[in-house]
CSV table of C-alpha atoms and ligand atoms in Angstrom, one decimal:
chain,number,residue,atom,x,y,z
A,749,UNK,CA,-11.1,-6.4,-22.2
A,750,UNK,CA,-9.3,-3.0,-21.6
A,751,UNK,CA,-9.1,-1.0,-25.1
A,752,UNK,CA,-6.5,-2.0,-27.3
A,753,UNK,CA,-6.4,1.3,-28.2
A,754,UNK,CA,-5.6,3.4,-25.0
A,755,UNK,CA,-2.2,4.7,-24.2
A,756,UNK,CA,0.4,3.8,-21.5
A,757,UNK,CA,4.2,4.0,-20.7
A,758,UNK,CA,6.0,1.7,-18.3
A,759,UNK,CA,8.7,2.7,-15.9
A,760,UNK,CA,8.9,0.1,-13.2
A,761,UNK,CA,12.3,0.1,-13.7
A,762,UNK,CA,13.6,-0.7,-10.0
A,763,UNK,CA,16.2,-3.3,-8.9
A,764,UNK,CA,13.9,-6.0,-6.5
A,765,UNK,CA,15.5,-8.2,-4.7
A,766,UNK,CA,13.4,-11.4,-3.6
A,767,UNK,CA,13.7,-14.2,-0.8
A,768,UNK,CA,14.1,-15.9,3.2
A,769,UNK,CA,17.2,-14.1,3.9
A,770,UNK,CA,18.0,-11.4,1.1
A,771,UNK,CA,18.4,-8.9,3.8
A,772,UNK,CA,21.9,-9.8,3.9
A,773,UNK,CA,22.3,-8.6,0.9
A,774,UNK,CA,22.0,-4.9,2.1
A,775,UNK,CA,25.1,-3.7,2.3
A,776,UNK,CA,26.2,-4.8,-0.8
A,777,UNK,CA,22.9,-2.8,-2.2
A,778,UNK,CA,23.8,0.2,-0.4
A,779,UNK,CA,27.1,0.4,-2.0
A,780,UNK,CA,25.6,0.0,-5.7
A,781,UNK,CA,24.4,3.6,-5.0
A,782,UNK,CA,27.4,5.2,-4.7
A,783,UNK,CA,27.3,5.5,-0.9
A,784,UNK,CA,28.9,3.8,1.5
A,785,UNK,CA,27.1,5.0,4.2
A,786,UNK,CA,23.2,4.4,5.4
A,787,UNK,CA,20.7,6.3,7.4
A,788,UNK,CA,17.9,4.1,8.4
A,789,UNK,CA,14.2,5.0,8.8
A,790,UNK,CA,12.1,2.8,11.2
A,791,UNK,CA,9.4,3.0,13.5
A,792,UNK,CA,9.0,2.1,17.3
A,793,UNK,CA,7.0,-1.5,16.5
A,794,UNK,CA,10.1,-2.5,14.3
A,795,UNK,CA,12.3,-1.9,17.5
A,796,UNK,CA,10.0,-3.7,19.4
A,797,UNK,CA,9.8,-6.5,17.2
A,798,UNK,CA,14.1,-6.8,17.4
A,799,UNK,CA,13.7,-6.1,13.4
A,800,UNK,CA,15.3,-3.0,13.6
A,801,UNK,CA,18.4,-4.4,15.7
A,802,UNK,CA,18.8,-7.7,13.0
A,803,UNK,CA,19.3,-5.2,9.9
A,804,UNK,CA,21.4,-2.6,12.0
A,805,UNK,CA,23.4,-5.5,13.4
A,806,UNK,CA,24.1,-6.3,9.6
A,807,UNK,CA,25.5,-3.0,8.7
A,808,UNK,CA,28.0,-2.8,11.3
A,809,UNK,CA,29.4,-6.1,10.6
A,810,UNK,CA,29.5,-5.1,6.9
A,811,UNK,CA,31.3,-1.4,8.6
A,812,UNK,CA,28.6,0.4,7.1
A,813,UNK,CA,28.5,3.8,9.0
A,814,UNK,CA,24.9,4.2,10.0
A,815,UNK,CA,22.8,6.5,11.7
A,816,UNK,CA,18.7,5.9,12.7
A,817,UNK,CA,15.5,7.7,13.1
A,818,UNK,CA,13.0,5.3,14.0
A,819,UNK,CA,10.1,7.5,15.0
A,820,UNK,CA,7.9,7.3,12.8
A,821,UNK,CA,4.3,7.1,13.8
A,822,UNK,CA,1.7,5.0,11.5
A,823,UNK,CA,-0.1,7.1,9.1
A,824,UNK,CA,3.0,9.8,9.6
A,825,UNK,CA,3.0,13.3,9.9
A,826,UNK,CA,4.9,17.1,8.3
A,827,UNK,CA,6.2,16.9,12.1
A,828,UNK,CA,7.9,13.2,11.3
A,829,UNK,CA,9.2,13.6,8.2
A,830,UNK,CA,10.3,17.3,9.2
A,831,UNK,CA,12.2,15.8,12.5
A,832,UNK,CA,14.0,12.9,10.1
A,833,UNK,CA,14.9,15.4,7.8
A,834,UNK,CA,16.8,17.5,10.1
A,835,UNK,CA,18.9,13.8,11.7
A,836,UNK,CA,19.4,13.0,7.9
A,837,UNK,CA,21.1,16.5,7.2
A,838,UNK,CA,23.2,16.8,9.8
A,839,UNK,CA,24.4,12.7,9.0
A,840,UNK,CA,25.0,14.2,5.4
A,841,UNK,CA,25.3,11.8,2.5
A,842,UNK,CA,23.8,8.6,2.2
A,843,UNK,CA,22.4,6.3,1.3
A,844,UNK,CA,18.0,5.9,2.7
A,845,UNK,CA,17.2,2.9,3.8
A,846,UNK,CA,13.3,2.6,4.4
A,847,UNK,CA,12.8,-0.1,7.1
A,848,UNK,CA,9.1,-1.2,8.1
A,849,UNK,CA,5.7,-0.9,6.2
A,850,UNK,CA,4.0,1.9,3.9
A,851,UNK,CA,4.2,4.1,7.0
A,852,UNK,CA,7.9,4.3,7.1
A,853,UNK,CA,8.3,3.5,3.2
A,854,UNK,CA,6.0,7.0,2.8
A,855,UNK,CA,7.5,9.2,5.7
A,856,UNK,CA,11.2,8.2,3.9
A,857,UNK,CA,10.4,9.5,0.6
A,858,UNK,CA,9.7,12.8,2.3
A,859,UNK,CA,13.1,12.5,4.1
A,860,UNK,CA,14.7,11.4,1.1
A,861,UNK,CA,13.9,14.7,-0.7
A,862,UNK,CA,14.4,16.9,1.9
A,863,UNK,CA,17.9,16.2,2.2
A,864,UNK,CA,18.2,17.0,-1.4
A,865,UNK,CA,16.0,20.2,-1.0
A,866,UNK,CA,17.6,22.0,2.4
A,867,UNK,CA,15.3,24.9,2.2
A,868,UNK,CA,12.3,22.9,2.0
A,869,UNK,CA,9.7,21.5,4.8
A,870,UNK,CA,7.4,18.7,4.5
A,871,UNK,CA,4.3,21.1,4.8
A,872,UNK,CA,5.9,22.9,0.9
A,873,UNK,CA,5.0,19.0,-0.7
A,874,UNK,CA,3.0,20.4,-3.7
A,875,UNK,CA,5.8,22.5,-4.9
A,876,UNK,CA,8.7,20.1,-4.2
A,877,UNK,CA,7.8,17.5,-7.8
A,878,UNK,CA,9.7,19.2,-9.7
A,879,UNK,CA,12.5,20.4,-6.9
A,880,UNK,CA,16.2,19.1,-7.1
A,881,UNK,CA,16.8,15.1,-6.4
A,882,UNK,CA,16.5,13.2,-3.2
A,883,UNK,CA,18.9,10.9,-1.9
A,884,UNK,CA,18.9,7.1,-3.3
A,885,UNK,CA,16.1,5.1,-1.3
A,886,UNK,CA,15.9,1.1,-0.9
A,887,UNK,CA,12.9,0.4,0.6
A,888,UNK,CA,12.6,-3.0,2.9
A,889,UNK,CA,9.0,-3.5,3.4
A,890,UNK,CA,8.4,-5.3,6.9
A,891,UNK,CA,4.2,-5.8,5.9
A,892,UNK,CA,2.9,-7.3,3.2
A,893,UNK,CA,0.0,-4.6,2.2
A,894,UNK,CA,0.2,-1.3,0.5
A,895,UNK,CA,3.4,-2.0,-2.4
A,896,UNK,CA,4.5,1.5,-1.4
A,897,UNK,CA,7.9,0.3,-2.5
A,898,UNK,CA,6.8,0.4,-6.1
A,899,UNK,CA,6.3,4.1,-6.1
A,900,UNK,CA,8.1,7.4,-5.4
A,901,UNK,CA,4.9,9.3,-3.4
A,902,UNK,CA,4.4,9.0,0.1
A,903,UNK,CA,1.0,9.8,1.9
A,904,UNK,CA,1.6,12.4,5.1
A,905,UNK,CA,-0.8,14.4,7.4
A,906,UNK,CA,-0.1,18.2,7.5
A,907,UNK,CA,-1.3,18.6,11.0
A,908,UNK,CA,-1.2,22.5,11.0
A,909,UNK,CA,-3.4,22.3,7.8
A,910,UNK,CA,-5.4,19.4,8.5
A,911,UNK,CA,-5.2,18.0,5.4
A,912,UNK,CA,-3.0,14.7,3.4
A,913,UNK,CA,-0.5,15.7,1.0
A,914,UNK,CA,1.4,13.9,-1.4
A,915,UNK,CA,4.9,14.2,-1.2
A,916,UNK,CA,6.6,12.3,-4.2
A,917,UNK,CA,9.4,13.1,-6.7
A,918,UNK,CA,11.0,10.7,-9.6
A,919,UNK,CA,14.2,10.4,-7.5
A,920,UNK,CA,12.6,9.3,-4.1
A,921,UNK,CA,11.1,5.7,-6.2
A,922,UNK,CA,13.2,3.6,-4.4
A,923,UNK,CA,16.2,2.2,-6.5
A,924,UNK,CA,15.5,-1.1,-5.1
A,925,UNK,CA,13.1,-3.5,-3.5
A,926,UNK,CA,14.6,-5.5,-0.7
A,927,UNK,CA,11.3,-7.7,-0.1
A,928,UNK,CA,12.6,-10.6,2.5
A,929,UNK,CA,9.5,-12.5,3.1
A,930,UNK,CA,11.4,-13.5,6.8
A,931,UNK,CA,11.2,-9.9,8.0
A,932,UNK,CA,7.4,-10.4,8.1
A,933,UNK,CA,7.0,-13.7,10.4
A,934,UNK,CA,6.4,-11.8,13.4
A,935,UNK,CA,3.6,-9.1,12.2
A,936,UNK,CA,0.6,-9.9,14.2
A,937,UNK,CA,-2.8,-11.5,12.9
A,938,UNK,CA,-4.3,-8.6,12.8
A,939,UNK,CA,-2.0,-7.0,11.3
A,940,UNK,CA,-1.5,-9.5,8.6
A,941,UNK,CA,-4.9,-9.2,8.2
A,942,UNK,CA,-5.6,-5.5,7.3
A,943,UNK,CA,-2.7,-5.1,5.3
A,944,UNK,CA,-2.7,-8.5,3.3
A,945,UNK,CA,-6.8,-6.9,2.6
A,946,UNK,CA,-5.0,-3.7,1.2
A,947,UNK,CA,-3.1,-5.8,-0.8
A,948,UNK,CA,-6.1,-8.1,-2.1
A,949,UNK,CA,-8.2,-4.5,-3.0
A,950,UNK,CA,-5.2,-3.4,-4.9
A,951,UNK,CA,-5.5,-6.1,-7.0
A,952,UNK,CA,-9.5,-6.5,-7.7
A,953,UNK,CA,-9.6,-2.6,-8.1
A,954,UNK,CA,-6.3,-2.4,-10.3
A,955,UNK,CA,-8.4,-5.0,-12.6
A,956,UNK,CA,-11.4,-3.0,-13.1
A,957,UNK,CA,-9.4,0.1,-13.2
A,958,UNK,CA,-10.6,2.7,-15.6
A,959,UNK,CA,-6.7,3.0,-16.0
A,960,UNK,CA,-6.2,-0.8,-15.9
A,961,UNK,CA,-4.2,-2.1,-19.3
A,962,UNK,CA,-2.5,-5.3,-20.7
A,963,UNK,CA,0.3,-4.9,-17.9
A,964,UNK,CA,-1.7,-3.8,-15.5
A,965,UNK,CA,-4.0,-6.8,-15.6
A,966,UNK,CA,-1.2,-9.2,-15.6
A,967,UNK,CA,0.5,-8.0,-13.0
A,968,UNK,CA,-3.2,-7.7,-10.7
A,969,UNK,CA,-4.3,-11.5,-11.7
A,970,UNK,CA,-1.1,-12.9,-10.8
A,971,UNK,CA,-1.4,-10.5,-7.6
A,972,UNK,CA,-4.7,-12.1,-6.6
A,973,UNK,CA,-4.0,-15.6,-6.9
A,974,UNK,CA,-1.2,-15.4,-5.0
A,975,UNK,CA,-2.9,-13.6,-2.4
A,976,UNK,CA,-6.3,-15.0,-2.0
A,977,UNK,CA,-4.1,-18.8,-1.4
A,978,UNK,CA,-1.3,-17.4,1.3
A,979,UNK,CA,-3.6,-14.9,3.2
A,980,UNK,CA,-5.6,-17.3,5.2
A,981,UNK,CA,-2.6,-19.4,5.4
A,982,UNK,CA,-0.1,-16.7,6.4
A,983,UNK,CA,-3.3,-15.1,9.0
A,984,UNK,CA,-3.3,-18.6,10.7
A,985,UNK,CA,-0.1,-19.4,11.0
A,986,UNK,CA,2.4,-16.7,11.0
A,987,UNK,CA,5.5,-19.2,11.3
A,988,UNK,CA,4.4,-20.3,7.6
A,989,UNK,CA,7.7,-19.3,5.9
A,990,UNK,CA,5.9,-20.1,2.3
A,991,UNK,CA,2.7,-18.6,2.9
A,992,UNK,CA,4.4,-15.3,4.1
A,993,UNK,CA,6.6,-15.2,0.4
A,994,UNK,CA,3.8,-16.0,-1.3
A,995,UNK,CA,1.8,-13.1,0.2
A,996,UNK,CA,5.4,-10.4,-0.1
A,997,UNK,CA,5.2,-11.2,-4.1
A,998,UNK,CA,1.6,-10.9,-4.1
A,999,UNK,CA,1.4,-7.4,-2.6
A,1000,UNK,CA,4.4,-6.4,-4.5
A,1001,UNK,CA,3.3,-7.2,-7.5
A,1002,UNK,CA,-0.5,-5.6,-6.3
A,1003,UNK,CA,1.8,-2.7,-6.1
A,1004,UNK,CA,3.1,-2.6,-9.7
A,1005,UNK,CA,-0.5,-3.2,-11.0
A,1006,UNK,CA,-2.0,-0.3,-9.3
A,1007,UNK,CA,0.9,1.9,-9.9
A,1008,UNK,CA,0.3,2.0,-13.4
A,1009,UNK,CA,-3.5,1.7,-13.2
A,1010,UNK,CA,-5.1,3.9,-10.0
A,1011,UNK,CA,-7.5,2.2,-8.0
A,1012,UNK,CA,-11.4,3.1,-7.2
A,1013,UNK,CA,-14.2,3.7,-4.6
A,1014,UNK,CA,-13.0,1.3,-2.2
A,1015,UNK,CA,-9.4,3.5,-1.8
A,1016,UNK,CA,-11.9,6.5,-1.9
A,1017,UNK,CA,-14.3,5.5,0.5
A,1018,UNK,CA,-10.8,3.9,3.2
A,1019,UNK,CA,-9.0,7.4,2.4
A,1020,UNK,CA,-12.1,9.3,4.1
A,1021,UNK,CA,-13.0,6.8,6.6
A,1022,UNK,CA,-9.3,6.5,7.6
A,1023,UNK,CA,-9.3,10.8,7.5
A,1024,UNK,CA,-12.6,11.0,9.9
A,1025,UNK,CA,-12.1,8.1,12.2
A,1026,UNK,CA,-7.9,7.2,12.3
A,1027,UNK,CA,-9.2,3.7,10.9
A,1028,UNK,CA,-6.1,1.8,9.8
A,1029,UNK,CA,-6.5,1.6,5.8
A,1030,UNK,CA,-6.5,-2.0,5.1
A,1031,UNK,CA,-9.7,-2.4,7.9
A,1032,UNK,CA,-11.1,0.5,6.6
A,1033,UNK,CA,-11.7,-1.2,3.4
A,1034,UNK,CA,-12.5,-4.1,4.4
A,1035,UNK,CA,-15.4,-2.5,6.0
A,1036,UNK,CA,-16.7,-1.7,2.2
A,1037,UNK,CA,-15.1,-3.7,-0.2
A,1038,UNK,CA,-18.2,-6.3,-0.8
A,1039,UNK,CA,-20.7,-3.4,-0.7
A,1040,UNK,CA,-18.7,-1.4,-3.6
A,1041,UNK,CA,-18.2,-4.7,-5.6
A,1042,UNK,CA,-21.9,-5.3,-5.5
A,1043,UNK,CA,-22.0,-1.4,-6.3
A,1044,UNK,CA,-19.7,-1.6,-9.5
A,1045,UNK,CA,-20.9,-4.9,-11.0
A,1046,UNK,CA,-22.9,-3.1,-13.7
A,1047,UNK,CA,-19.8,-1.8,-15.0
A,1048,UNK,CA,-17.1,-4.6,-14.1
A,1049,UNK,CA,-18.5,-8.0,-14.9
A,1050,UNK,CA,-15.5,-8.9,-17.1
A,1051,UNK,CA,-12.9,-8.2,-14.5
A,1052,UNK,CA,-14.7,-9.1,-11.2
A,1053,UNK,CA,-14.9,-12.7,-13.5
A,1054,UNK,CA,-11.0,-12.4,-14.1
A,1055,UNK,CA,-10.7,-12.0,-10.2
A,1056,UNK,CA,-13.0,-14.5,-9.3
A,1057,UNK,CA,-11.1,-17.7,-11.7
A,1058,UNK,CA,-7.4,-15.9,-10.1
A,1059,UNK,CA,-9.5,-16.8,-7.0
A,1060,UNK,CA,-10.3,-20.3,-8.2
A,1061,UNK,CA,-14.0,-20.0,-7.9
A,1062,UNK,CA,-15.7,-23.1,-9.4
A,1063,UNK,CA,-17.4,-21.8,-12.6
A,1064,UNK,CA,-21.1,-20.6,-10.8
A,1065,UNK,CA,-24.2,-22.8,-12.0
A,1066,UNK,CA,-25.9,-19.9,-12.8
A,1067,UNK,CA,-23.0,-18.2,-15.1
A,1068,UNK,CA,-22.7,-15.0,-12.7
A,1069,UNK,CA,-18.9,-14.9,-12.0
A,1070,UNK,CA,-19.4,-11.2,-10.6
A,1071,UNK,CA,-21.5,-12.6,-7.9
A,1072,UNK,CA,-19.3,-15.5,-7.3
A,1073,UNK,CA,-16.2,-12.9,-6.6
A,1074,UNK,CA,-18.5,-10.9,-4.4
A,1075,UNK,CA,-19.0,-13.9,-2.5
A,1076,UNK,CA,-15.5,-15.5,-2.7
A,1077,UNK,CA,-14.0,-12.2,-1.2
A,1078,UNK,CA,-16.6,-12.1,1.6
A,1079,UNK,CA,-15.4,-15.4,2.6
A,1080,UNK,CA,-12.0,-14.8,2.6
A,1081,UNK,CA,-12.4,-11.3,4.4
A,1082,UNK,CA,-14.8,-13.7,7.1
A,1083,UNK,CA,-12.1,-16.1,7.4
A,1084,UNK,CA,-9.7,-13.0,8.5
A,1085,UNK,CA,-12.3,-11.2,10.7
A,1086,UNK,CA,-11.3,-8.1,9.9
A,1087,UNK,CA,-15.0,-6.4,8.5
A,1088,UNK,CA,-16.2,-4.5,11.4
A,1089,UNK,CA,-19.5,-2.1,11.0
A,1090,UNK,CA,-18.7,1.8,10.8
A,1091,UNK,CA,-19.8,2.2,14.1
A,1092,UNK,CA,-17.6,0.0,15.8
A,1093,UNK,CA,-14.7,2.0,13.9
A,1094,UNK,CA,-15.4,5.1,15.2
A,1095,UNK,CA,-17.7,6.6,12.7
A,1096,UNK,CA,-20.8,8.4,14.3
A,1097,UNK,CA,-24.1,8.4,12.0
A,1098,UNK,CA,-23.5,11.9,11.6
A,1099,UNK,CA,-20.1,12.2,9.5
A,1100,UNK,CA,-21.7,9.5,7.1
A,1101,UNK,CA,-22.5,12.7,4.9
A,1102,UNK,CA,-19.0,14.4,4.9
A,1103,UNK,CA,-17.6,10.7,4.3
A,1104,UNK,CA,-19.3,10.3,1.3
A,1105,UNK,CA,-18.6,13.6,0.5
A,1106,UNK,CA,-14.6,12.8,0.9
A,1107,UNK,CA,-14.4,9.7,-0.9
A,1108,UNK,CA,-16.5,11.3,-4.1
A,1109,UNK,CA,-13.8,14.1,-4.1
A,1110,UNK,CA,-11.1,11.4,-3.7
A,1111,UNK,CA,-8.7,11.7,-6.9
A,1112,UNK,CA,-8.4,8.1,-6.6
A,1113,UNK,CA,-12.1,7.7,-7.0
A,1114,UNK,CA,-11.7,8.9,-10.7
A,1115,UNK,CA,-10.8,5.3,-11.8
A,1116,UNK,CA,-13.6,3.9,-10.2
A,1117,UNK,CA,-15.2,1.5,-13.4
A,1118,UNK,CA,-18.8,3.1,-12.2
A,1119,UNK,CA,-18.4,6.2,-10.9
A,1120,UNK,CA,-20.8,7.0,-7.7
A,1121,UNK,CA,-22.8,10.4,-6.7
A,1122,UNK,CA,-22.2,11.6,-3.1
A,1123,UNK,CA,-26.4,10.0,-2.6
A,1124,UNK,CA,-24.8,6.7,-3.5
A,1125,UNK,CA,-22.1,6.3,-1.6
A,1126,UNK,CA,-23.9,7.2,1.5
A,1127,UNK,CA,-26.3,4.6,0.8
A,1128,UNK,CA,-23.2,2.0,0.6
A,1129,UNK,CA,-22.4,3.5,4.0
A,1130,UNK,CA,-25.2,3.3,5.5
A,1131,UNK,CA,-25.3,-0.5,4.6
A,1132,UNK,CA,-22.6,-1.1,6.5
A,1133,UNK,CA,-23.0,1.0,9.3
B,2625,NAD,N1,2.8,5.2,-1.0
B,2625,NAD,C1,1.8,4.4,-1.2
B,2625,NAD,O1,1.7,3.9,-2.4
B,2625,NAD,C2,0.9,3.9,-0.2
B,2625,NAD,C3,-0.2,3.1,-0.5
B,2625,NAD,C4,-1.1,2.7,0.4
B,2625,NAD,C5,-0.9,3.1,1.8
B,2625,NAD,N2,0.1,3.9,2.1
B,2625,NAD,C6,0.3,4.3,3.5
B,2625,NAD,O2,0.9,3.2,4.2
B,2625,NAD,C7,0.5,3.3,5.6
B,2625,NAD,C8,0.0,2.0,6.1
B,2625,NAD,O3,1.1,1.1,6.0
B,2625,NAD,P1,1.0,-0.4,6.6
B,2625,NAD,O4,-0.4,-0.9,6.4
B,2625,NAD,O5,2.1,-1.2,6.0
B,2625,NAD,O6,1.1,-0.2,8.2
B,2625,NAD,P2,2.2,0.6,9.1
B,2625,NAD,O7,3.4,0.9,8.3
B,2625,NAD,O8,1.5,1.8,9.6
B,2625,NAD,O9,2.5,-0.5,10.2
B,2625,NAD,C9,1.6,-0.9,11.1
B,2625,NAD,C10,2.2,-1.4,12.4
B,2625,NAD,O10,2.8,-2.6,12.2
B,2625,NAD,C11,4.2,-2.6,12.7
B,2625,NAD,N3,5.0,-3.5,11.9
B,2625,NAD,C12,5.3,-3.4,10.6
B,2625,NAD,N4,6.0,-4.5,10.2
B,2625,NAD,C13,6.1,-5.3,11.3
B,2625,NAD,C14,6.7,-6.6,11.4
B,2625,NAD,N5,7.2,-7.3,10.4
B,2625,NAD,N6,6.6,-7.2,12.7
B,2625,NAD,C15,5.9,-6.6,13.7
B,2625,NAD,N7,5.3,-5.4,13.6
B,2625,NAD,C16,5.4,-4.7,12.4
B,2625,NAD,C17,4.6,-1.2,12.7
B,2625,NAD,O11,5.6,-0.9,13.6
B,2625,NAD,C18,3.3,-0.4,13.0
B,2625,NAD,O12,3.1,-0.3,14.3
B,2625,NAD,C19,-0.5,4.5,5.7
B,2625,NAD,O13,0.1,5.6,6.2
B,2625,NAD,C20,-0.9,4.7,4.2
B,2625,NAD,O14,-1.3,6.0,4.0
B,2625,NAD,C21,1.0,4.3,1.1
B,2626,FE2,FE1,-4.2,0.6,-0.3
């Protein structure tokens, strides 16, 4: 049980709109913003998939005066958001539309409040919380993963620095999520894989949160029933219209659970790996996730049983539901092949240290229900190496 006791305020106030086909709906959004025109963020896999070209098509038959910057590169950079800041400014006001997954969703919050802050760079992030408003952002996820529509923060590399920065401010949460499970048929397996993983983490660590509470818990129990049935389904069968809404509300609502609870080690540990080796995030956990659970137990055997019955494990002969979720999620995680060992991800024996280093000084590792010394986590890594 989380403590009765501990405080928590709600503010998931933002419009979603849910279901095969809501992206028509778009222009009608953008106008509820007071705009009546759009500047669209994408990426170059969204043109590829002829994503970008369905919604675009939809606001010029609508007459919505548009304008696009679809360059944004997965795990974005200053340089992105930077470049998209300057198309968005010279467009002038309008509404943000955030097209593709938490890559784009991220590097558009960072546009968003540029426009509203025309002194600023990407690289000034720390000082820009508590600058002037951003423009009005709907975010249209295109994977089903990281729920970065439920939050106004975006994850970017400084590349002159070396180092991630959060860029974020009340006014970049987007107003509304579009989630159209449609817009997700075509991602790959793989794909489907490591993101719909991201997805399932948010909702086991979200549950043994140290920040987890009553709302929290429902929202992250929901999350990972609906996840752990349409993953598999949606991983082998793209096509599977049903599968691929089941997963969309699953991940959203992952994304509302961890929002108001913080994650753990996993995020800690991906965060590092992903920093040290470019691994994407959702295989970067997966490369851990069993290992930390089997770490954690000690200190989450009431919420590792919540996730295992959302999983619809059979009640264990032997009473140990924490070992039954540990076991459920490696056989969902086998079923997407999508564990690989550290050294097939780029990781060289030798930055095991500074990896363990990283994911101990990892905010996000401060909610961890057992909370691991640098020794420790390079023992998990060197499990799994
Ligand atoms: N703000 C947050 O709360 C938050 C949380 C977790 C992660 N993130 C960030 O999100 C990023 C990862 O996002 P992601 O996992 O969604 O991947 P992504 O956005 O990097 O997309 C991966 C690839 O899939 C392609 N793609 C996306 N949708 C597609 C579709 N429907 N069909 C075909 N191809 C498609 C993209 O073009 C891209 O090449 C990281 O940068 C991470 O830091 C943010
Ligand atoms: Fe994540």
């Amino acid at each position: 049980m989380t403590d009765p006791l501990t405080s928590w305020s709600l503010d998931t106030v933002c419009r979603v709109e849910f279901g095969p086909g809501r992206i028509e709906l778009l222009p009608e959004l953008i106008a509820a913003t007071g705009h009546h025109r759009a500047f669209v963020v994408t990426d170059p896999g969204l043109r590829a998939a002829g994503i970008a070209e369905r919604v675009l098509k939809i606001l010029t038959a609508a007459g919505v005066e548009h304008a696009v910057y679809d360059e944004v590169a997965p795990n974005p950079s200053t340089g992105n958001v930077d470049a998209g800041a300057a198309r968005a400014r010279g467009f002038g006001p309008a509404a943000v539309v955030a097209l593709g997954g938490g890559s784009v969703l991220d590097a558009a919050k960072g546009i968003s409040l540029l426009v509203g802050n025309p002194d600023a760079a990407a690289a000034d992030a720390d000082r820009l919380w508590e600058a002037a408003d951003g423009l009005p952002l709907i975010a249209v996820p295109t994977t089903s993963g990281t729920g970065a529509e439920t939050n106004g923060f975006g994850v970017v590399e400084d590349t002159t620095a070396c180092r991630k920065v959060y860029i974020g401010h009340p006014s970049v949460k987007p107003c509304v999520a579009l989630l159209d499970p449609e817009l997700t048929l075509g991602l790959p397996p793989a794909a489907t894989a490591a993101t719909g993983i991201d997805a399932l983490v948010h909702g086991i660590e979200s549950l043994a949160s140290r920040g987890a509470n009553a709302f929290s818990t429902a929202y992250a129990a929901q999350a990972v029933t609906m996840i752990g049935h349409s993953l598999p389904l949606a991983h082998r069968d793209g096509s599977d219209l049903q599968a691929r809404a089941e997963l969309m509300m699953g991940a959203h609502l992952a994304g509302q659970a961890l929002t108001l609870s913080g994650l753990g080690l996993v995020h800690g540990i991906g965060h590092a790996l992903t920093a040290h080796t470019g691994t994407p995030h959702g295989v970067a956990l997966a490369a851990v996730l069993e290992e930390v659970m089997e770490f954690s137990t000690p200190r989450a055997r009431e919420p590792y049983e919540r996730a295992a019955r959302a999983l619809g494990v059979t009640p264990p002969a032997d009473g140990d539901w924490a070992r039954a979720a540990v076991a459920a999620v490696r056989e969902l995680s086998g079923a997407l092949d999508v564990k690989r060992p550290l050294r097939a991800l780029g990781a060289d024996r030798s930055l095991l240290p500074a990896i363990a280093a990283g994911a101990v000084a990892d905010a996000v590792t401060r909610n961890a229900p057992r909370l691991p010394e640098e020794r420790e986590v390079l023992e998990i890594l060197t499990r799994v190496y």
